[in-house]
Short mmCIF file of C-alpha atoms and ligand atoms in Angstrom, two decimals:
data_model
loop_
_atom_site.label_atom_id
_atom_site.label_comp_id
_atom_site.label_asym_id
_atom_site.label_seq_id
_atom_site.Cartn_x
_atom_site.Cartn_y
_atom_site.Cartn_z
CA MET A 1 -24.52 2.48 -12.61
CA THR A 2 -22.16 0.36 -10.82
CA PRO A 3 -20.01 2.12 -8.67
CA PHE A 4 -16.28 0.42 -7.76
CA ILE A 5 -13.63 1.89 -5.35
CA PHE A 6 -10.11 1.06 -5.38
CA LEU A 7 -9.23 2.08 -2.00
CA ASP A 8 -6.22 2.68 -0.27
CA LEU A 9 -6.35 2.59 3.66
CA ASP A 10 -2.81 3.54 5.92
CA ASP A 11 -2.72 7.45 5.33
CA THR A 12 -6.25 7.03 3.26
CA VAL A 13 -8.48 6.47 5.68
CA PHE A 14 -6.65 6.14 8.84
CA HIS A 15 -3.51 6.92 10.08
CA SER A 16 -0.47 6.15 12.67
CA LEU A 17 -1.17 8.45 16.16
CA ARG A 18 1.77 10.75 15.25
CA LYS A 19 -0.01 11.36 11.94
CA ALA A 20 -3.80 11.77 12.88
CA PRO A 21 -5.58 14.73 13.64
CA THR A 22 -4.92 16.23 16.69
CA GLY A 23 -7.82 17.85 19.15
CA LYS A 24 -10.27 15.36 17.18
CA VAL A 25 -12.28 11.90 18.86
CA LEU A 26 -10.12 9.15 17.87
CA LYS A 27 -10.84 5.38 17.40
CA ALA A 28 -9.11 2.00 16.67
CA ALA A 29 -8.29 1.78 13.10
CA ALA A 30 -5.34 -1.24 13.33
CA HIS A 31 -3.27 -3.58 15.74
CA THR A 32 -0.08 -5.13 15.71
CA ARG A 33 0.22 -8.85 16.22
CA ASP A 34 0.24 -8.05 19.87
CA GLY A 35 -2.81 -5.89 20.43
CA ARG A 36 -1.54 -2.82 20.10
CA VAL A 37 -3.11 0.13 18.39
CA VAL A 38 -1.37 2.13 16.33
CA SER A 39 -3.42 3.46 13.73
CA PHE A 40 -6.84 5.58 14.30
CA PHE A 41 -9.81 6.77 12.68
CA SER A 42 -11.18 10.49 12.94
CA GLU A 43 -14.88 10.18 13.35
CA GLN A 44 -14.89 11.80 9.26
CA GLN A 45 -12.96 8.66 7.76
CA LEU A 46 -14.73 6.69 9.58
CA ALA A 47 -18.02 8.11 8.45
CA PHE A 48 -16.28 8.66 4.75
CA LEU A 49 -15.71 4.85 5.06
CA GLU A 50 -19.15 3.86 6.27
CA LEU A 51 -20.50 5.85 3.04
CA MET A 52 -18.42 4.46 0.21
CA GLN A 53 -19.24 1.37 1.66
CA GLY A 54 -23.05 1.90 1.72
CA HIS A 55 -22.48 2.91 -2.24
CA MET A 56 -20.24 1.41 -3.94
CA LYS A 57 -17.58 -2.02 -4.21
CA VAL A 58 -14.79 -1.26 -2.29
CA ILE A 59 -12.03 -2.89 -3.54
CA VAL A 60 -9.03 -2.81 -0.67
CA THR A 61 -6.05 -1.58 -2.70
CA THR A 62 -3.19 -1.62 -0.03
CA ALA A 63 0.23 -2.63 0.66
CA ARG A 64 -0.49 -4.18 4.02
CA ASN A 65 -0.44 -8.20 3.36
CA SER A 66 -3.21 -10.92 4.28
CA ASP A 67 -2.22 -10.55 8.47
CA ALA A 68 -1.59 -6.82 8.48
CA LEU A 69 -5.06 -6.25 6.61
CA SER A 70 -7.04 -8.69 9.26
CA ARG A 71 -5.83 -6.50 11.88
CA VAL A 72 -7.90 -3.27 10.29
CA ARG A 73 -10.61 -3.16 12.41
CA PHE A 74 -13.17 -2.20 9.71
CA ARG A 75 -15.13 -5.21 8.63
CA PHE A 76 -14.13 -4.88 4.66
CA ASP A 77 -16.43 -7.87 2.85
CA GLY A 78 -15.44 -7.88 -0.49
CA VAL A 79 -12.40 -8.48 -2.98
CA ALA A 80 -9.20 -6.97 -1.90
CA ILE A 81 -5.51 -6.48 -3.26
CA VAL A 82 -3.07 -6.49 -0.73
CA SER A 83 0.55 -6.88 -0.89
CA TYR A 84 1.16 -3.95 -3.35
CA GLY A 85 -0.85 -6.27 -6.02
CA GLY A 86 0.89 -9.51 -4.88
CA LEU A 87 -2.03 -11.53 -4.13
CA ILE A 88 -5.89 -10.67 -4.94
CA LEU A 89 -8.30 -12.17 -2.28
CA ASP A 90 -12.34 -13.23 -3.37
CA GLU A 91 -14.85 -12.52 -0.51
CA GLY A 92 -13.92 -14.95 1.22
CA GLY A 93 -10.35 -14.15 2.30
CA ASN A 94 -8.94 -17.18 -0.22
CA PRO A 95 -5.97 -16.09 -3.02
CA ASP A 96 -7.56 -15.45 -6.63
CA ALA A 97 -6.24 -18.53 -8.06
CA CYS A 98 -5.49 -17.26 -11.66
CA TRP A 99 -4.11 -14.08 -10.10
CA SER A 100 -1.30 -16.31 -7.94
CA ASP A 101 -0.31 -18.32 -11.09
CA ARG A 102 0.82 -14.71 -12.51
CA ILE A 103 2.92 -13.77 -9.54
CA ALA A 104 4.00 -17.78 -9.24
CA THR A 105 5.72 -17.14 -12.80
CA GLN A 106 6.70 -13.84 -12.30
CA LEU A 107 8.67 -14.74 -9.27
CA GLU A 108 10.40 -17.58 -10.59
CA ALA A 109 11.55 -15.61 -13.08
CA GLN A 110 12.89 -13.11 -10.54
CA GLY A 111 15.38 -15.73 -9.37
CA ASP A 112 15.94 -15.68 -5.32
CA ASP A 113 17.80 -12.11 -4.91
CA LEU A 114 15.24 -11.52 -2.17
CA PRO A 115 17.02 -12.97 0.90
CA ASP A 116 20.85 -12.14 -0.20
CA LEU A 117 19.60 -8.26 -0.81
CA PHE A 118 17.65 -8.42 2.56
CA ASP A 119 21.04 -9.49 4.23
CA HIS A 120 22.76 -6.68 2.14
CA LEU A 121 20.12 -4.16 3.33
CA GLU A 122 19.84 -5.65 7.11
CA SER A 123 23.90 -5.44 7.88
CA CYS A 124 23.83 -1.84 5.93
CA ALA A 125 20.94 -0.90 8.34
CA ARG A 126 22.83 -2.01 11.53
CA ALA A 127 25.86 -0.89 10.99
CA LEU A 128 24.18 2.96 9.89
CA ASP A 129 21.57 3.19 12.77
CA PRO A 130 20.40 0.25 14.76
CA GLY A 131 16.50 2.18 14.89
CA LEU A 132 16.10 0.67 11.17
CA ARG A 133 13.96 -2.14 10.61
CA VAL A 134 14.37 -4.35 7.63
CA GLN A 135 11.84 -6.55 6.78
CA ILE A 136 10.58 -9.02 4.08
CA VAL A 137 6.69 -8.58 3.47
CA VAL A 138 5.62 -12.43 2.86
CA ASP A 139 2.29 -13.18 2.24
CA HIS A 140 0.83 -16.76 2.07
CA GLU A 141 4.14 -17.97 1.95
CA LEU A 142 5.29 -15.78 -1.11
CA ALA A 143 8.44 -13.41 -0.56
CA LEU A 144 7.56 -10.47 -2.21
CA TYR A 145 9.18 -7.53 -1.11
CA VAL A 146 11.35 -5.46 1.51
CA VAL A 147 10.14 -2.64 3.39
CA VAL A 148 12.08 -0.95 5.72
CA LYS A 149 11.05 1.59 8.86
CA HIS A 150 12.40 3.35 11.43
CA ARG A 151 11.67 2.12 15.22
CA ASP A 152 11.24 6.10 15.86
CA ALA A 153 9.87 7.18 12.80
CA ASP A 154 13.44 9.30 12.36
CA ASN A 155 12.76 10.13 8.58
CA LEU A 156 15.44 11.90 8.15
CA SER A 157 17.80 8.62 8.46
CA LEU A 158 15.29 6.14 6.87
CA SER A 159 15.77 9.20 3.86
CA ARG A 160 19.59 8.68 3.76
CA PHE A 161 19.47 5.21 4.31
CA SER A 162 17.65 5.28 1.04
CA HIS A 163 19.49 7.77 -0.51
CA ASP A 164 22.91 6.25 0.43
CA VAL A 165 22.49 2.28 0.91
CA VAL A 166 19.35 1.48 -1.37
CA MET A 167 19.66 4.13 -4.72
CA GLY A 168 23.61 2.67 -4.06
CA SER A 169 22.78 -0.56 -5.24
CA GLU A 170 22.95 -2.05 -8.48
CA LEU A 171 21.07 -4.30 -7.84
CA ILE A 172 18.29 -2.77 -6.67
CA ARG A 173 18.36 -0.01 -9.20
CA CYS A 174 17.98 -2.44 -12.22
CA LYS A 175 15.32 -4.72 -10.81
CA TYR A 176 13.73 -2.89 -8.35
CA ARG A 177 12.01 0.61 -7.93
CA VAL A 178 12.01 2.35 -4.32
CA HIS A 179 9.34 4.34 -3.22
CA LEU A 180 10.14 5.68 -0.12
CA ASN A 181 7.02 8.03 1.83
CA ASP A 182 7.19 8.93 5.54
CA ASN A 183 8.37 6.35 8.05
CA ASN A 184 8.34 3.66 5.09
CA LEU A 185 10.77 2.60 2.37
CA ALA A 186 9.30 -0.03 -0.21
CA ILE A 187 12.08 -1.54 -2.24
CA LEU A 188 9.70 -3.34 -4.87
CA PRO A 189 10.42 -5.54 -8.00
CA ARG A 190 9.42 -3.40 -10.93
CA TRP A 191 6.74 -6.56 -11.64
CA LEU A 192 4.68 -5.54 -8.39
CA ASP A 193 2.16 -2.83 -8.75
CA LYS A 194 -1.18 -2.21 -7.40
CA ALA A 195 -1.94 -0.64 -11.16
CA HIS A 196 -1.47 -4.00 -12.46
CA ALA A 197 -4.42 -5.99 -10.26
CA VAL A 198 -6.45 -3.19 -10.72
CA ARG A 199 -6.27 -3.87 -14.39
CA TYR A 200 -7.12 -7.09 -13.90
CA LEU A 201 -10.27 -6.95 -11.47
CA GLN A 202 -11.27 -3.92 -14.01
CA GLY A 203 -11.22 -6.35 -16.96
CA ILE A 204 -13.17 -8.54 -15.18
CA TYR A 205 -15.49 -6.00 -13.80
CA ARG A 206 -16.47 -4.39 -16.90
CA GLN A 207 -17.59 -8.10 -18.55
CA GLN A 208 -19.67 -8.43 -15.62
CA HIS A 209 -21.26 -4.75 -15.44
CA ALA A 210 -21.42 -3.15 -18.61
CA ASP A 211 -22.31 0.11 -16.48
CA ALA A 212 -19.37 -0.07 -14.02
CA VAL A 213 -17.74 3.23 -12.90
CA PHE A 214 -14.13 3.03 -11.19
CA PHE A 215 -13.38 5.56 -8.40
CA GLY A 216 -9.52 4.95 -7.09
CA MET A 217 -8.25 7.10 -3.68
CA GLY A 218 -4.88 6.76 -2.36
CA ASP A 219 -2.32 9.24 -0.48
CA SER A 220 0.54 7.99 -1.79
CA LEU A 221 2.94 8.29 -5.05
CA SER A 222 2.52 4.76 -5.14
CA ASP A 223 -0.84 5.04 -5.54
CA ARG A 224 -0.56 7.38 -8.62
CA ASP A 225 -0.70 4.91 -11.43
CA TYR A 226 -4.13 2.70 -10.15
CA LEU A 227 -5.83 5.80 -9.67
CA GLN A 228 -4.81 6.51 -13.84
CA LEU A 229 -6.84 3.93 -14.20
CA CYS A 230 -9.82 4.95 -13.04
CA ASP A 231 -12.90 7.38 -13.45
CA TYR A 232 -12.53 9.60 -11.16
CA ALA A 233 -9.45 9.72 -8.51
CA LEU A 234 -9.61 10.59 -5.04
CA ILE A 235 -6.79 11.68 -2.72
CA PRO A 236 -6.79 12.77 0.96
CA SER A 237 -5.96 16.70 1.62
CA GLY A 238 -2.11 16.69 2.98
CA SER A 239 -0.95 13.64 1.72
CA GLN A 240 2.24 12.85 -0.27
CA LEU A 241 0.42 12.44 -3.43
CA HIS A 242 -2.09 15.64 -2.72
CA ARG A 243 1.55 17.70 -2.20
CA SER A 244 3.17 16.94 -5.79
CA VAL A 245 -0.40 17.32 -7.68
CA PHE A 246 -0.90 20.59 -5.86
CA SER A 247 2.63 21.97 -5.12
CA LYS A 248 1.90 25.37 -6.25
CA GLY A 249 -1.28 26.22 -3.91
CA LEU A 250 -4.07 28.03 -4.29
CA SER A 251 -3.97 30.56 -6.62
CA ASP A 252 -5.28 33.89 -6.14
CA VAL A 253 -9.10 33.40 -5.96
MG1 MG B 301 -1.44 4.32 1.83
#
């Protein structure tokens, strides 16, 4: 068997301090551009990550762009899917040219509506709650999607913004899909999905390894589609996806 695991990062193998397990030893997992550590591994998470890295080909499958991935304090030495599938990086950190061509074609077909969308969302955010932060996620000069967060992780404010402003936009309803998980609101072109990149890589790996077995691990509803492409799915307990799958709780045993 040649095992591969498509592995989400944030809230799957590490957490922000706000969501990190209490009373446990924590280790730095990722930092901001100015060097502030904002994400942490528990010892258990780090041990599990090392276990996976030791026995499987780990393919990072993340919404982080290449720059944000470079600020994760764990050495991943394999292929990585970044920016929700907008880019695939090879072992050397260079974009897969064939995949980038496909994305460039999609971006061209989409037209140049992202700057206008950003302006609209930012002006609404400023008027509603100055704590809201709107950003276009750019990777290797490709403007791919919009993310909105709240400076103080005010989930109620972010949820209201999603409902009243984002879902109120006809452009977004027609051409984008919206994903809200905790303090992260992503507005993604419909063609941008981790699952497309996973399917592409699985096609390559199946040709190279007749005995390929695919695992997927992710915490979020936006990870569900790529997990369904895998032979086995791992979902962190207590995560958004876990709550969705196991919403009924334990039956009497
Ligand atoms: Mg995640």
